[in-house]
Amino acid sequence: MTTSTHEHYAIDQPSSARRIMGHIEALAGPDHTSSVAAIRRYAYTSEYRRTIDYFAAAFRELGYDVWEDPLGTFVARNRPAGTPAFGLGSHCDSNRNGGKYDGTLGVVVALEVCTLAAELGLDLPLQVVSFLEEEGSGFGLMLLGSRIVAGDVTERELREVTAIDDGESLWTHAERAGHQPERWRECARVLDDLSGWLELHIEQGRVLQDTGGRIGLVEAIAGYVHADLTFTGRADHAGATPMGWRADAGLAAAETALEAERLAQRAGEGTVATVGRLELDPGLINVVPGRAWMTLDCRSPHQESFEGVARDLERYARRRAELRSLDLAWEERVTVPATQLDAQLVDRLDHSACASGTSPLRMISGAAHDTMYVAPRIPSAMVFVPCEDGISHSPQESADPRDAALGAEIMLNAIVAST
Amino acid sequence: MTTSTHEHYAIDQPSSARRIMGHIEALAGPDHTSSVAAIRRYAYTSEYRRTIDYFAAAFRELGYDVWEDPLGTFVARNRPAGTPAFGLGSHCDSNRNGGKYDGTLGVVVALEVCTLAAELGLDLPLQVVSFLEEEGSGFGLMLLGSRIVAGDVTERELREVTAIDDGESLWTHAERAGHQPERWRECARVLDDLSGWLELHIEQGRVLQDTGGRIGLVEAIAGYVHADLTFTGRADHAGATPMGWRADAGLAAAETALEAERLAQRAGEGTVATVGRLELDPGLINVVPGRAWMTLDCRSPHQESFEGVARDLERYARRRAELRSLDLAWEERVTVPATQLDAQLVDRLDHSACASGTSPLRMISGAAHDTMYVAPRIPSAMVFVPCEDGISHSPQESADPRDAALGAEIMLNAIVAST
């Protein structure tokens, strides 16, 4: 089976799936997690070290050079520096109560693509990257490795941020692990010679599963705004305060949560808005809430959509607060821009997928990924595979290695078409 | 100044206010609370014992017989058992973080009425009661003393309920304090010879303060339903789950909280509904809430109103849960019937208030009071005085002793008119 421009390589998917699952299970073993109940693996821990060593050994066996950048992002490469290579990878740290697949599957599939290329005798120029601390569970900074590589970080931040578990600085942890954090600016070189970038990841949603899809092709990664809203009214006795005399902070929060849903639905095009946390103070059955604290998570692949929803919602919340005699504090935590992925590369993946006999689903990623920080410099795309019931960040995380093997075949062919 | 049927006694209100404040301050002293930051006084503690002893000494000085019922409700009486007397009083336990006025002011004003009657040479037949554990802060059972007196309790409950602070049973605590809990059925005798009942209390709301009123006359005590609602949906990634794919438990809770407000407003006539507690699970900014737990407090002086609101709200919540693919568990904690107070006695208080030169406000009590358990047997009414900003159950509680003195004058005259 061929596309218009190149031969299509059909791999032995069952054998590939077995290899992928072998790595996944090996990396879920007791040497690679600090918890028995879940995968828990942060940068600069011995379980993280052993995980990087595992990949390093596997890539060395394929004849790749392996190294780590000054902070610890792992690189394996089969071409000398200064010559182009096609990049692929993900991360192999986990969140606090994680599963076997989030991130790690992307590095394992990258290894599988390199293994397949070798097996097929394809002399593809490849570079695999496993970014440091994507989950941010060790130090509270999400996407840390890719942000450092993108230069979207300050030295002060790196010196000051401390580990959640022991309060010691990232800087100290990095030094003690044998890295050279003072050379952090050199981390940017990781992307220097890449001609393209692909990351495979579990979907973390239920769209693929519920539509029977095996492969999602990500056209854009949603940008988002995170904000904290605090309504302040007056705590009153629930029995002794007539309805018209109240300044109930909880009801304005309820109205705002519902308006967030309405605005996101109206915006459409992949825009979502979520109120994930809502607390009332004093939080007693017989006291009118004097204070309500809620979070907003609003995302869209279209910058103007999530920014518009957030803007309209703030206006709405202020109006409701005024009508209910409340104060409103609206504090934005962070705004992350939307990332458009490379249309040509997505098309190439689409052709490969069709050639592999599957109908890929064009998707947007609502979740953040390291690829967000790669895409501004390198033509990039992402491949999603289904995960059971959309569950991630949980030991219940589950994915089918056969989908991952299909993903490896599609990525391999797209890389062939790109190089 | 006279009413149509009897002379009106005008007391020396400033002197009465000073006496009232003297008692209030004495009972806020270190001998009468286990906390320095608030009033904290539960049954069977040494600070409670000293408080009862304080009242006992004051009533003995007036020539009253004093005793405690088998569980510890305090009684002072100036007539032998078997002859009618007019009852008045409240409670002198506090909540965990209480103020000087809630309950205690009612017993102090009862003492003041007895003192005034003696000063004026009126040989009124009077009985003062200070009910045990109205706040329920010692053992978690609200209105305990009056419930026991009303027989609305089981021996098993009394034997099994334990102190929040040390886990020992109420039964043991009562015995150790010299009471005879096995004789609890005899507590009902406290009400045997009463011809009427009056309780003065701080309003615990802001209606009197905000309307410039000094005296509220309570025509009914609201009944209420307390319920817990749990919506269960599905916790999903806030980025990776499109709006149409969600089963967001938090949004159904938000809709239900707003519907509770709407239904209470529509019911009118003093009906109130409050969602005082609302929690989302897992409660993270970037996770669609899979579970929402909320409380409902719905009250009205009209039984059919609060029951109707609760019924309509349950129907609404079930409909919303169905539309959002959620499960709903609706668990009723307790339903307390509404209590109508004695119209004639309220009228007598109204006449007295007018004769004292004040315009009383006819009110309903949204808060529960011991009088709820007295009213079914004895013609009863309540007098409210303002408290600053409606604050109660707090060390910030504040009331004006001049309003309490005015209340004492009004109560005295209403009793004269009743006996």
mmCIF file of C-alpha atoms in Angstrom, chain B residues 156-354:
data_model
loop_
_atom_site.group_PDB
_atom_site.id
_atom_site.type_symbol
_atom_site.label_atom_id
_atom_site.label_comp_id
_atom_site.label_asym_id
_atom_site.label_seq_id
_atom_site.Cartn_x
_atom_site.Cartn_y
_atom_site.Cartn_z
ATOM 1 C CA ARG B 156 -31.893 4.845 74.503
ATOM 2 C CA GLU B 157 -31.006 8.240 73.009
ATOM 3 C CA LEU B 158 -30.151 9.590 76.456
ATOM 4 C CA ARG B 159 -28.067 6.550 77.331
ATOM 5 C CA GLU B 160 -26.231 6.438 74.022
ATOM 6 C CA VAL B 161 -25.505 10.044 73.155
ATOM 7 C CA THR B 162 -21.948 10.988 74.029
ATOM 8 C CA ALA B 163 -20.134 14.209 74.759
ATOM 9 C CA ILE B 164 -18.387 15.728 71.762
ATOM 10 C CA ASP B 165 -15.375 16.616 73.898
ATOM 11 C CA ASP B 166 -14.638 13.402 75.828
ATOM 12 C CA GLY B 167 -16.839 10.730 74.235
ATOM 13 C CA GLU B 168 -18.429 9.798 77.553
ATOM 14 C CA SER B 169 -22.187 9.333 77.623
ATOM 15 C CA LEU B 170 -24.613 12.042 78.665
ATOM 16 C CA TRP B 171 -26.005 9.534 81.136
ATOM 17 C CA THR B 172 -22.637 9.192 82.881
ATOM 18 C CA HIS B 173 -22.027 12.924 82.792
ATOM 19 C CA ALA B 174 -25.451 13.574 84.328
ATOM 20 C CA GLU B 175 -24.919 11.020 87.102
ATOM 21 C CA ARG B 176 -21.467 12.333 87.891
ATOM 22 C CA ALA B 177 -22.951 15.841 88.158
ATOM 23 C CA GLY B 178 -25.375 14.533 90.831
ATOM 24 C CA HIS B 179 -28.463 14.137 88.627
ATOM 25 C CA GLN B 180 -30.710 11.113 88.235
ATOM 26 C CA PRO B 181 -31.087 10.465 84.527
ATOM 27 C CA GLU B 182 -33.083 7.260 85.114
ATOM 28 C CA ARG B 183 -35.907 9.526 86.334
ATOM 29 C CA TRP B 184 -35.930 11.456 83.024
ATOM 30 C CA ARG B 185 -39.672 10.899 82.473
ATOM 31 C CA GLU B 186 -40.372 13.094 85.523
ATOM 32 C CA CYS B 187 -38.816 16.076 83.712
ATOM 33 C CA ALA B 188 -42.232 16.585 82.048
ATOM 34 C CA ARG B 189 -43.543 17.851 85.405
ATOM 35 C CA VAL B 190 -41.650 21.100 84.920
ATOM 36 C CA LEU B 191 -44.542 22.349 82.780
ATOM 37 C CA ASP B 192 -47.339 20.862 84.928
ATOM 38 C CA ASP B 193 -48.648 23.976 86.650
ATOM 39 C CA LEU B 194 -47.855 26.669 84.091
ATOM 40 C CA SER B 195 -50.655 29.019 82.997
ATOM 41 C CA GLY B 196 -48.496 30.627 80.299
ATOM 42 C CA TRP B 197 -44.935 30.878 79.004
ATOM 43 C CA LEU B 198 -42.732 33.719 77.797
ATOM 44 C CA GLU B 199 -39.181 33.614 76.462
ATOM 45 C CA LEU B 200 -37.117 36.664 75.595
ATOM 46 C CA HIS B 201 -34.270 36.124 73.149
ATOM 47 C CA ILE B 202 -31.995 38.127 70.886
ATOM 48 C CA GLU B 203 -33.397 38.111 67.355
ATOM 49 C CA GLN B 204 -30.323 36.535 65.666
ATOM 50 C CA GLY B 205 -31.330 38.402 62.519
ATOM 51 C CA ARG B 206 -31.136 42.023 61.346
ATOM 52 C CA VAL B 207 -34.806 42.799 60.854
ATOM 53 C CA LEU B 208 -35.305 44.731 64.102
ATOM 54 C CA GLN B 209 -32.016 46.612 63.772
ATOM 55 C CA ASP B 210 -32.585 47.525 60.147
ATOM 56 C CA THR B 211 -36.180 48.660 60.710
ATOM 57 C CA GLY B 212 -35.316 50.569 63.888
ATOM 58 C CA GLY B 213 -37.481 48.295 66.016
ATOM 59 C CA ARG B 214 -36.708 47.559 69.676
ATOM 60 C CA ILE B 215 -39.204 44.778 70.336
ATOM 61 C CA GLY B 216 -40.292 41.860 68.171
ATOM 62 C CA LEU B 217 -43.285 39.715 69.104
ATOM 63 C CA VAL B 218 -43.023 36.212 67.757
ATOM 64 C CA GLU B 219 -46.262 34.795 66.368
ATOM 65 C CA ALA B 220 -44.804 31.523 65.153
ATOM 66 C CA ILE B 221 -41.557 29.600 65.171
ATOM 67 C CA ALA B 222 -40.654 28.259 61.780
ATOM 68 C CA GLY B 223 -40.577 24.552 61.200
ATOM 69 C CA TYR B 224 -37.872 23.282 58.953
ATOM 70 C CA VAL B 225 -36.448 20.499 56.922
ATOM 71 C CA HIS B 226 -32.739 19.779 56.790
ATOM 72 C CA ALA B 227 -31.548 17.623 53.920
ATOM 73 C CA ASP B 228 -28.342 16.490 52.241
ATOM 74 C CA LEU B 229 -28.221 16.219 48.465
ATOM 75 C CA THR B 230 -25.523 14.314 46.643
ATOM 76 C CA PHE B 231 -25.249 14.511 42.865
ATOM 77 C CA THR B 232 -22.978 11.909 41.321
ATOM 78 C CA GLY B 233 -21.739 12.257 37.776
ATOM 79 C CA ARG B 234 -18.335 11.642 36.300
ATOM 80 C CA ALA B 235 -15.037 13.357 37.068
ATOM 81 C CA ASP B 236 -13.416 14.171 33.710
ATOM 82 C CA HIS B 237 -10.406 16.134 32.522
ATOM 83 C CA ALA B 238 -11.545 19.745 32.209
ATOM 84 C CA GLY B 239 -9.543 20.229 29.030
ATOM 85 C CA ALA B 240 -10.127 16.936 27.280
ATOM 86 C CA THR B 241 -13.887 16.647 27.797
ATOM 87 C CA PRO B 242 -16.135 18.649 25.441
ATOM 88 C CA MET B 243 -19.117 20.404 27.051
ATOM 89 C CA GLY B 244 -21.612 17.949 25.584
ATOM 90 C CA TRP B 245 -19.766 14.930 26.975
ATOM 91 C CA ARG B 246 -19.855 15.900 30.603
ATOM 92 C CA ALA B 247 -21.800 14.706 33.614
ATOM 93 C CA ASP B 248 -20.943 17.712 35.781
ATOM 94 C CA ALA B 249 -22.364 17.229 39.267
ATOM 95 C CA GLY B 250 -21.473 20.782 40.303
ATOM 96 C CA LEU B 251 -23.741 22.400 37.732
ATOM 97 C CA ALA B 252 -26.801 20.455 38.885
ATOM 98 C CA ALA B 253 -25.998 21.551 42.437
ATOM 99 C CA ALA B 254 -25.738 25.167 41.238
ATOM 100 C CA GLU B 255 -29.113 24.927 39.487
ATOM 101 C CA THR B 256 -30.689 23.381 42.571
ATOM 102 C CA ALA B 257 -29.318 26.091 44.886
ATOM 103 C CA LEU B 258 -30.811 28.780 42.643
ATOM 104 C CA GLU B 259 -34.119 26.929 42.383
ATOM 105 C CA ALA B 260 -34.255 26.731 46.196
ATOM 106 C CA GLU B 261 -34.031 30.524 46.302
ATOM 107 C CA ARG B 262 -36.722 30.899 43.631
ATOM 108 C CA LEU B 263 -39.113 28.459 45.332
ATOM 109 C CA ALA B 264 -38.701 30.118 48.739
ATOM 110 C CA GLN B 265 -39.327 33.552 47.225
ATOM 111 C CA ARG B 266 -42.409 32.240 45.443
ATOM 112 C CA ALA B 267 -43.742 30.622 48.638
ATOM 113 C CA GLY B 268 -43.354 33.935 50.498
ATOM 114 C CA GLU B 269 -44.839 34.405 53.973
ATOM 115 C CA GLY B 270 -41.569 34.033 55.806
ATOM 116 C CA THR B 271 -40.376 30.960 53.916
ATOM 117 C CA VAL B 272 -36.620 30.779 53.530
ATOM 118 C CA ALA B 273 -34.312 28.260 51.861
ATOM 119 C CA THR B 274 -30.560 28.158 52.205
ATOM 120 C CA VAL B 275 -27.743 26.158 50.666
ATOM 121 C CA GLY B 276 -25.095 26.730 53.311
ATOM 122 C CA ARG B 277 -22.642 24.051 52.328
ATOM 123 C CA LEU B 278 -21.607 22.959 48.858
ATOM 124 C CA GLU B 279 -18.590 20.835 48.057
ATOM 125 C CA LEU B 280 -17.264 19.500 44.807
ATOM 126 C CA ASP B 281 -15.272 16.343 44.374
ATOM 127 C CA PRO B 282 -12.401 15.991 43.530
ATOM 128 C CA GLY B 283 -12.406 19.786 43.882
ATOM 129 C CA LEU B 284 -9.581 20.579 41.460
ATOM 130 C CA ILE B 285 -9.460 23.533 39.075
ATOM 131 C CA ASN B 286 -8.909 21.292 36.052
ATOM 132 C CA VAL B 287 -11.299 18.425 36.753
ATOM 133 C CA VAL B 288 -15.025 18.375 35.953
ATOM 134 C CA PRO B 289 -16.723 17.699 39.322
ATOM 135 C CA GLY B 290 -17.798 14.087 39.532
ATOM 136 C CA ARG B 291 -19.666 14.605 42.759
ATOM 137 C CA ALA B 292 -21.377 17.530 44.454
ATOM 138 C CA TRP B 293 -22.621 17.480 47.995
ATOM 139 C CA MET B 294 -24.929 20.218 49.224
ATOM 140 C CA THR B 295 -27.141 20.934 52.194
ATOM 141 C CA LEU B 296 -30.654 22.339 52.234
ATOM 142 C CA ASP B 297 -32.156 24.268 55.127
ATOM 143 C CA CYS B 298 -35.753 25.234 54.371
ATOM 144 C CA ARG B 299 -37.989 26.915 56.942
ATOM 145 C CA SER B 300 -41.389 28.483 57.264
ATOM 146 C CA PRO B 301 -43.947 29.244 59.949
ATOM 147 C CA HIS B 302 -46.336 27.441 57.587
ATOM 148 C CA GLN B 303 -45.816 23.712 57.536
ATOM 149 C CA GLU B 304 -47.172 23.359 54.003
ATOM 150 C CA SER B 305 -44.807 26.055 52.715
ATOM 151 C CA PHE B 306 -41.490 24.525 53.748
ATOM 152 C CA GLU B 307 -42.688 21.025 52.978
ATOM 153 C CA GLY B 308 -43.924 22.216 49.577
ATOM 154 C CA VAL B 309 -40.632 23.935 48.768
ATOM 155 C CA ALA B 310 -38.684 20.825 49.749
ATOM 156 C CA ARG B 311 -40.966 18.608 47.698
ATOM 157 C CA ASP B 312 -40.810 20.838 44.615
ATOM 158 C CA LEU B 313 -37.076 21.197 44.973
ATOM 159 C CA GLU B 314 -36.549 17.461 45.127
ATOM 160 C CA ARG B 315 -38.622 17.049 41.972
ATOM 161 C CA TYR B 316 -36.586 19.781 40.251
ATOM 162 C CA ALA B 317 -33.254 18.329 41.382
ATOM 163 C CA ARG B 318 -34.212 14.877 40.110
ATOM 164 C CA ARG B 319 -35.192 16.331 36.740
ATOM 165 C CA ARG B 320 -31.915 18.239 36.436
ATOM 166 C CA ALA B 321 -29.942 15.160 37.516
ATOM 167 C CA GLU B 322 -31.666 13.120 34.826
ATOM 168 C CA LEU B 323 -30.991 15.734 32.144
ATOM 169 C CA ARG B 324 -27.336 15.843 33.117
ATOM 170 C CA SER B 325 -26.963 12.047 33.431
ATOM 171 C CA LEU B 326 -26.346 12.219 37.164
ATOM 172 C CA ASP B 327 -27.568 10.236 40.117
ATOM 173 C CA LEU B 328 -29.141 12.107 42.983
ATOM 174 C CA ALA B 329 -29.324 10.960 46.583
ATOM 175 C CA TRP B 330 -31.722 13.115 48.606
ATOM 176 C CA GLU B 331 -31.436 12.374 52.321
ATOM 177 C CA GLU B 332 -33.623 14.130 54.831
ATOM 178 C CA ARG B 333 -31.842 14.673 58.139
ATOM 179 C CA VAL B 334 -34.798 15.969 60.111
ATOM 180 C CA THR B 335 -38.159 17.673 59.769
ATOM 181 C CA VAL B 336 -39.266 19.870 62.658
ATOM 182 C CA PRO B 337 -42.889 21.050 62.579
ATOM 183 C CA ALA B 338 -43.803 24.733 62.637
ATOM 184 C CA THR B 339 -45.041 26.061 65.993
ATOM 185 C CA GLN B 340 -47.868 28.573 66.232
ATOM 186 C CA LEU B 341 -47.658 30.708 69.366
ATOM 187 C CA ASP B 342 -50.632 31.885 71.423
ATOM 188 C CA ALA B 343 -52.447 34.742 69.675
ATOM 189 C CA GLN B 344 -54.023 36.072 72.878
ATOM 190 C CA LEU B 345 -50.718 36.170 74.693
ATOM 191 C CA VAL B 346 -49.080 37.916 71.713
ATOM 192 C CA ASP B 347 -51.935 40.447 71.739
ATOM 193 C CA ARG B 348 -51.360 41.053 75.443
ATOM 194 C CA LEU B 349 -47.662 41.647 74.772
ATOM 195 C CA ASP B 350 -48.636 44.005 71.964
ATOM 196 C CA HIS B 351 -50.893 46.032 74.277
ATOM 197 C CA SER B 352 -48.170 46.162 76.901
ATOM 198 C CA ALA B 353 -45.579 47.244 74.340
ATOM 199 C CA CYS B 354 -47.807 50.050 73.092
#
